[in-house]
């Protein structure tokens, strides 16, 4: 590759890295906004805030095409599998696209057999989010923790605004925050 092509390739990689860093910041900002919306100061709110404060910084990785708001409901079957709701499509770390099912699995909301089938299909199709390692959690841990905290904060805010107790699913997210702070 000549000097111009090499420079263009380096510029594209820098742009990809910058896009991935920006996407990670946006995702962290979503969690921060959700946590900041909690107005109470009870033990549940304190636990969610502590889990948020203890989240590690995401590692910047090369950016790839990501959905940006992916969950299992975004994949529909109509004669073939379709990915829907691509409003947040962009460049970022694809591990964040797997954060919601990983968080649900870690919270006990997604059956182990469903998680294993999903993860096996993802890896079998050559999905790029988890790299070449043997342990998918090496890449999923930080995104899944961050999304768990975000979902727990949203649950607390919604229950408070609706004047109700947390439901079973919401309690599972709070318990996951408890495991985060104990880890």
mmCIF file of C-alpha atoms in Angstrom:
data_model
loop_
_atom_site.group_PDB
_atom_site.id
_atom_site.type_symbol
_atom_site.label_atom_id
_atom_site.label_comp_id
_atom_site.label_asym_id
_atom_site.label_seq_id
_atom_site.Cartn_x
_atom_site.Cartn_y
_atom_site.Cartn_z
ATOM 1 C CA UNK A 1 0.000 0.000 0.000
ATOM 2 C CA UNK A 2 1.416 3.409 -0.944
ATOM 3 C CA UNK A 3 1.877 6.302 1.469
ATOM 4 C CA UNK A 4 -1.543 7.799 0.667
ATOM 5 C CA UNK A 5 -3.350 4.482 1.088
ATOM 6 C CA UNK A 6 -1.538 3.766 4.317
ATOM 7 C CA UNK A 7 -2.410 7.218 5.679
ATOM 8 C CA UNK A 8 -6.056 6.728 4.666
ATOM 9 C CA UNK A 9 -6.118 3.368 6.457
ATOM 10 C CA UNK A 10 -4.639 4.900 9.608
ATOM 11 C CA UNK A 11 -7.184 7.737 9.460
ATOM 12 C CA UNK A 12 -10.025 5.238 9.096
ATOM 13 C CA UNK A 13 -8.766 3.279 12.130
ATOM 14 C CA UNK A 14 -8.500 6.480 14.194
ATOM 15 C CA UNK A 15 -12.035 7.423 13.144
ATOM 16 C CA UNK A 16 -13.268 3.937 14.060
ATOM 17 C CA UNK A 17 -11.580 4.150 17.491
ATOM 18 C CA UNK A 18 -13.024 7.636 18.049
ATOM 19 C CA UNK A 19 -16.503 6.391 17.095
ATOM 20 C CA UNK A 20 -16.218 3.459 19.487
ATOM 21 C CA UNK A 21 -15.063 5.738 22.323
ATOM 22 C CA UNK A 22 -17.962 8.117 21.635
ATOM 23 C CA UNK A 23 -20.435 5.218 21.632
ATOM 24 C CA UNK A 24 -19.057 3.954 24.965
ATOM 25 C CA UNK A 25 -19.429 7.448 26.442
ATOM 26 C CA UNK A 26 -23.054 7.626 25.204
ATOM 27 C CA UNK A 27 -23.845 4.287 26.807
ATOM 28 C CA UNK A 28 -22.214 5.333 30.087
ATOM 29 C CA UNK A 29 -24.191 8.587 29.915
ATOM 30 C CA UNK A 30 -27.437 6.611 29.579
ATOM 31 C CA UNK A 31 -26.668 4.769 32.806
ATOM 32 C CA UNK A 32 -25.673 8.023 34.518
ATOM 33 C CA UNK A 33 -28.934 9.696 33.428
ATOM 34 C CA UNK A 34 -30.985 6.766 34.700
ATOM 35 C CA UNK A 35 -29.195 6.803 38.068
ATOM 36 C CA UNK A 36 -29.515 10.593 38.381
ATOM 37 C CA UNK A 37 -33.297 10.344 37.896
ATOM 38 C CA UNK A 38 -33.670 8.377 41.157
ATOM 39 C CA UNK A 39 -34.903 10.856 43.745
ATOM 40 C CA UNK A 40 -35.116 8.615 46.797
ATOM 41 C CA UNK A 41 -32.310 7.811 49.198
ATOM 42 C CA UNK A 42 -33.462 4.470 50.537
ATOM 43 C CA UNK A 43 -31.371 1.309 50.618
ATOM 44 C CA UNK A 44 -32.337 0.276 47.083
ATOM 45 C CA UNK A 45 -31.394 3.646 45.603
ATOM 46 C CA UNK A 46 -28.142 3.663 47.586
ATOM 47 C CA UNK A 47 -27.313 0.188 46.294
ATOM 48 C CA UNK A 48 -27.952 1.149 42.657
ATOM 49 C CA UNK A 49 -25.861 4.334 43.065
ATOM 50 C CA UNK A 50 -23.028 2.338 44.636
ATOM 51 C CA UNK A 51 -23.143 -0.226 41.816
ATOM 52 C CA UNK A 52 -22.964 2.654 39.321
ATOM 53 C CA UNK A 53 -19.990 4.263 41.080
ATOM 54 C CA UNK A 54 -18.129 0.948 41.085
ATOM 55 C CA UNK A 55 -18.552 0.269 37.370
ATOM 56 C CA UNK A 56 -15.185 -0.065 35.659
ATOM 57 C CA UNK A 57 -14.384 2.110 32.675
ATOM 58 C CA UNK A 58 -15.111 0.379 29.377
ATOM 59 C CA UNK A 59 -11.990 -0.558 27.432
ATOM 60 C CA UNK A 60 -11.799 1.332 24.148
ATOM 61 C CA UNK A 61 -11.835 -1.118 21.271
ATOM 62 C CA UNK A 62 -11.942 -0.722 17.524
ATOM 63 C CA UNK A 63 -15.390 0.305 16.412
ATOM 64 C CA UNK A 64 -17.563 -1.975 14.354
ATOM 65 C CA UNK A 65 -21.103 -1.636 13.077
ATOM 66 C CA UNK A 66 -23.499 -1.878 16.018
ATOM 67 C CA UNK A 67 -27.266 -1.759 16.423
ATOM 68 C CA UNK A 68 -27.061 0.574 19.414
ATOM 69 C CA UNK A 69 -30.271 -0.550 21.151
ATOM 70 C CA UNK A 70 -30.313 -4.282 20.614
ATOM 71 C CA UNK A 71 -32.333 -6.755 22.614
ATOM 72 C CA UNK A 72 -34.023 -10.028 21.764
ATOM 73 C CA UNK A 73 -37.205 -8.209 20.689
ATOM 74 C CA UNK A 74 -35.262 -6.462 17.911
ATOM 75 C CA UNK A 75 -34.832 -9.757 16.085
ATOM 76 C CA UNK A 76 -37.994 -10.925 14.327
ATOM 77 C CA UNK A 77 -38.710 -13.846 12.043
ATOM 78 C CA UNK A 78 -40.776 -13.192 8.906
ATOM 79 C CA UNK A 79 -39.798 -15.918 6.422
ATOM 80 C CA UNK A 80 -36.247 -15.009 7.498
ATOM 81 C CA UNK A 81 -34.611 -13.320 10.479
ATOM 82 C CA UNK A 82 -34.743 -9.518 10.402
ATOM 83 C CA UNK A 83 -33.076 -6.947 12.619
ATOM 84 C CA UNK A 84 -35.506 -4.095 13.272
ATOM 85 C CA UNK A 85 -35.435 -0.627 14.858
ATOM 86 C CA UNK A 86 -32.071 0.496 13.541
ATOM 87 C CA UNK A 87 -32.468 4.157 14.595
ATOM 88 C CA UNK A 88 -29.309 3.985 16.754
ATOM 89 C CA UNK A 89 -27.210 2.116 14.177
ATOM 90 C CA UNK A 90 -23.605 3.294 14.291
ATOM 91 C CA UNK A 91 -20.001 2.491 15.039
ATOM 92 C CA UNK A 92 -19.110 1.137 18.458
ATOM 93 C CA UNK A 93 -18.137 -1.877 20.492
ATOM 94 C CA UNK A 94 -20.467 -4.720 19.468
ATOM 95 C CA UNK A 95 -20.249 -6.260 22.947
ATOM 96 C CA UNK A 96 -22.677 -3.536 24.034
ATOM 97 C CA UNK A 97 -25.256 -4.960 21.625
ATOM 98 C CA UNK A 98 -25.114 -8.196 23.620
ATOM 99 C CA UNK A 99 -25.271 -6.414 26.993
ATOM 100 C CA UNK A 100 -29.034 -6.720 27.463
ATOM 101 C CA UNK A 101 -29.332 -10.486 26.970
ATOM 102 C CA UNK A 102 -26.134 -10.948 29.006
ATOM 103 C CA UNK A 103 -27.562 -8.784 31.800
ATOM 104 C CA UNK A 104 -30.871 -10.648 31.704
ATOM 105 C CA UNK A 105 -29.041 -13.965 31.885
ATOM 106 C CA UNK A 106 -26.863 -12.772 34.781
ATOM 107 C CA UNK A 107 -29.983 -11.538 36.605
ATOM 108 C CA UNK A 108 -31.698 -14.896 36.141
ATOM 109 C CA UNK A 109 -34.276 -13.434 33.743
ATOM 110 C CA UNK A 110 -33.118 -15.423 30.722
ATOM 111 C CA UNK A 111 -33.091 -19.198 31.055
ATOM 112 C CA UNK A 112 -29.615 -20.751 30.826
ATOM 113 C CA UNK A 113 -30.664 -22.944 27.879
ATOM 114 C CA UNK A 114 -31.918 -19.884 25.956
ATOM 115 C CA UNK A 115 -28.723 -17.960 26.746
ATOM 116 C CA UNK A 116 -26.514 -20.881 25.695
ATOM 117 C CA UNK A 117 -28.480 -21.340 22.469
ATOM 118 C CA UNK A 118 -28.305 -17.620 21.694
ATOM 119 C CA UNK A 119 -24.614 -17.365 22.543
ATOM 120 C CA UNK A 120 -23.791 -20.533 20.600
ATOM 121 C CA UNK A 121 -25.637 -19.259 17.530
ATOM 122 C CA UNK A 122 -23.915 -15.879 17.816
ATOM 123 C CA UNK A 123 -20.463 -17.421 18.107
ATOM 124 C CA UNK A 124 -21.243 -20.013 15.426
ATOM 125 C CA UNK A 125 -22.194 -17.295 12.955
ATOM 126 C CA UNK A 126 -18.895 -15.497 13.527
ATOM 127 C CA UNK A 127 -20.298 -12.595 15.556
ATOM 128 C CA UNK A 128 -17.441 -10.160 16.271
ATOM 129 C CA UNK A 129 -18.337 -8.910 19.751
ATOM 130 C CA UNK A 130 -16.583 -11.537 21.824
ATOM 131 C CA UNK A 131 -13.256 -11.816 20.048
ATOM 132 C CA UNK A 132 -11.363 -15.077 19.846
ATOM 133 C CA UNK A 133 -11.199 -15.861 23.557
ATOM 134 C CA UNK A 134 -12.816 -18.808 25.294
ATOM 135 C CA UNK A 135 -14.597 -16.708 27.932
ATOM 136 C CA UNK A 136 -17.386 -14.490 26.538
ATOM 137 C CA UNK A 137 -17.639 -12.700 29.896
ATOM 138 C CA UNK A 138 -14.181 -11.213 29.405
ATOM 139 C CA UNK A 139 -15.871 -8.894 26.872
ATOM 140 C CA UNK A 140 -19.458 -8.900 28.193
ATOM 141 C CA UNK A 141 -18.846 -8.174 31.872
ATOM 142 C CA UNK A 142 -18.548 -4.369 31.768
ATOM 143 C CA UNK A 143 -21.383 -3.766 29.264
ATOM 144 C CA UNK A 144 -23.696 -6.202 31.097
ATOM 145 C CA UNK A 145 -22.960 -4.597 34.475
ATOM 146 C CA UNK A 146 -23.535 -1.084 33.122
ATOM 147 C CA UNK A 147 -26.825 -2.054 31.513
ATOM 148 C CA UNK A 148 -27.931 -3.885 34.667
ATOM 149 C CA UNK A 149 -27.390 -0.720 36.706
ATOM 150 C CA UNK A 150 -29.212 1.353 34.089
ATOM 151 C CA UNK A 151 -32.193 -1.035 33.994
ATOM 152 C CA UNK A 152 -32.306 -1.208 37.802
ATOM 153 C CA UNK A 153 -32.325 2.592 38.070
ATOM 154 C CA UNK A 154 -35.107 2.843 35.480
ATOM 155 C CA UNK A 155 -37.082 0.206 37.409
ATOM 156 C CA UNK A 156 -36.726 2.167 40.659
ATOM 157 C CA UNK A 157 -37.783 5.426 38.976
ATOM 158 C CA UNK A 158 -40.776 3.788 37.290
ATOM 159 C CA UNK A 159 -41.954 2.018 40.453
ATOM 160 C CA UNK A 160 -41.632 5.273 42.397
ATOM 161 C CA UNK A 161 -43.501 7.339 39.809
ATOM 162 C CA UNK A 162 -46.250 4.690 39.633
ATOM 163 C CA UNK A 163 -46.499 4.471 43.436
ATOM 164 C CA UNK A 164 -45.863 0.741 43.527
ATOM 165 C CA UNK A 165 -43.381 -1.771 44.880
ATOM 166 C CA UNK A 166 -40.737 -3.286 42.645
ATOM 167 C CA UNK A 167 -41.961 -6.388 40.840
ATOM 168 C CA UNK A 168 -40.136 -9.724 40.647
ATOM 169 C CA UNK A 169 -38.180 -8.841 37.497
ATOM 170 C CA UNK A 170 -37.153 -5.485 38.960
ATOM 171 C CA UNK A 171 -36.054 -7.182 42.187
ATOM 172 C CA UNK A 172 -33.851 -9.478 40.082
ATOM 173 C CA UNK A 173 -32.096 -6.409 38.651
ATOM 174 C CA UNK A 174 -31.607 -4.962 42.139
ATOM 175 C CA UNK A 175 -30.153 -8.271 43.327
ATOM 176 C CA UNK A 176 -27.768 -8.165 40.360
ATOM 177 C CA UNK A 177 -26.641 -4.715 41.529
ATOM 178 C CA UNK A 178 -26.011 -6.274 44.941
ATOM 179 C CA UNK A 179 -23.801 -8.927 43.297
ATOM 180 C CA UNK A 180 -21.980 -6.163 41.388
ATOM 181 C CA UNK A 181 -21.005 -4.345 44.580
ATOM 182 C CA UNK A 182 -19.967 -7.601 46.274
ATOM 183 C CA UNK A 183 -17.760 -8.689 43.355
#
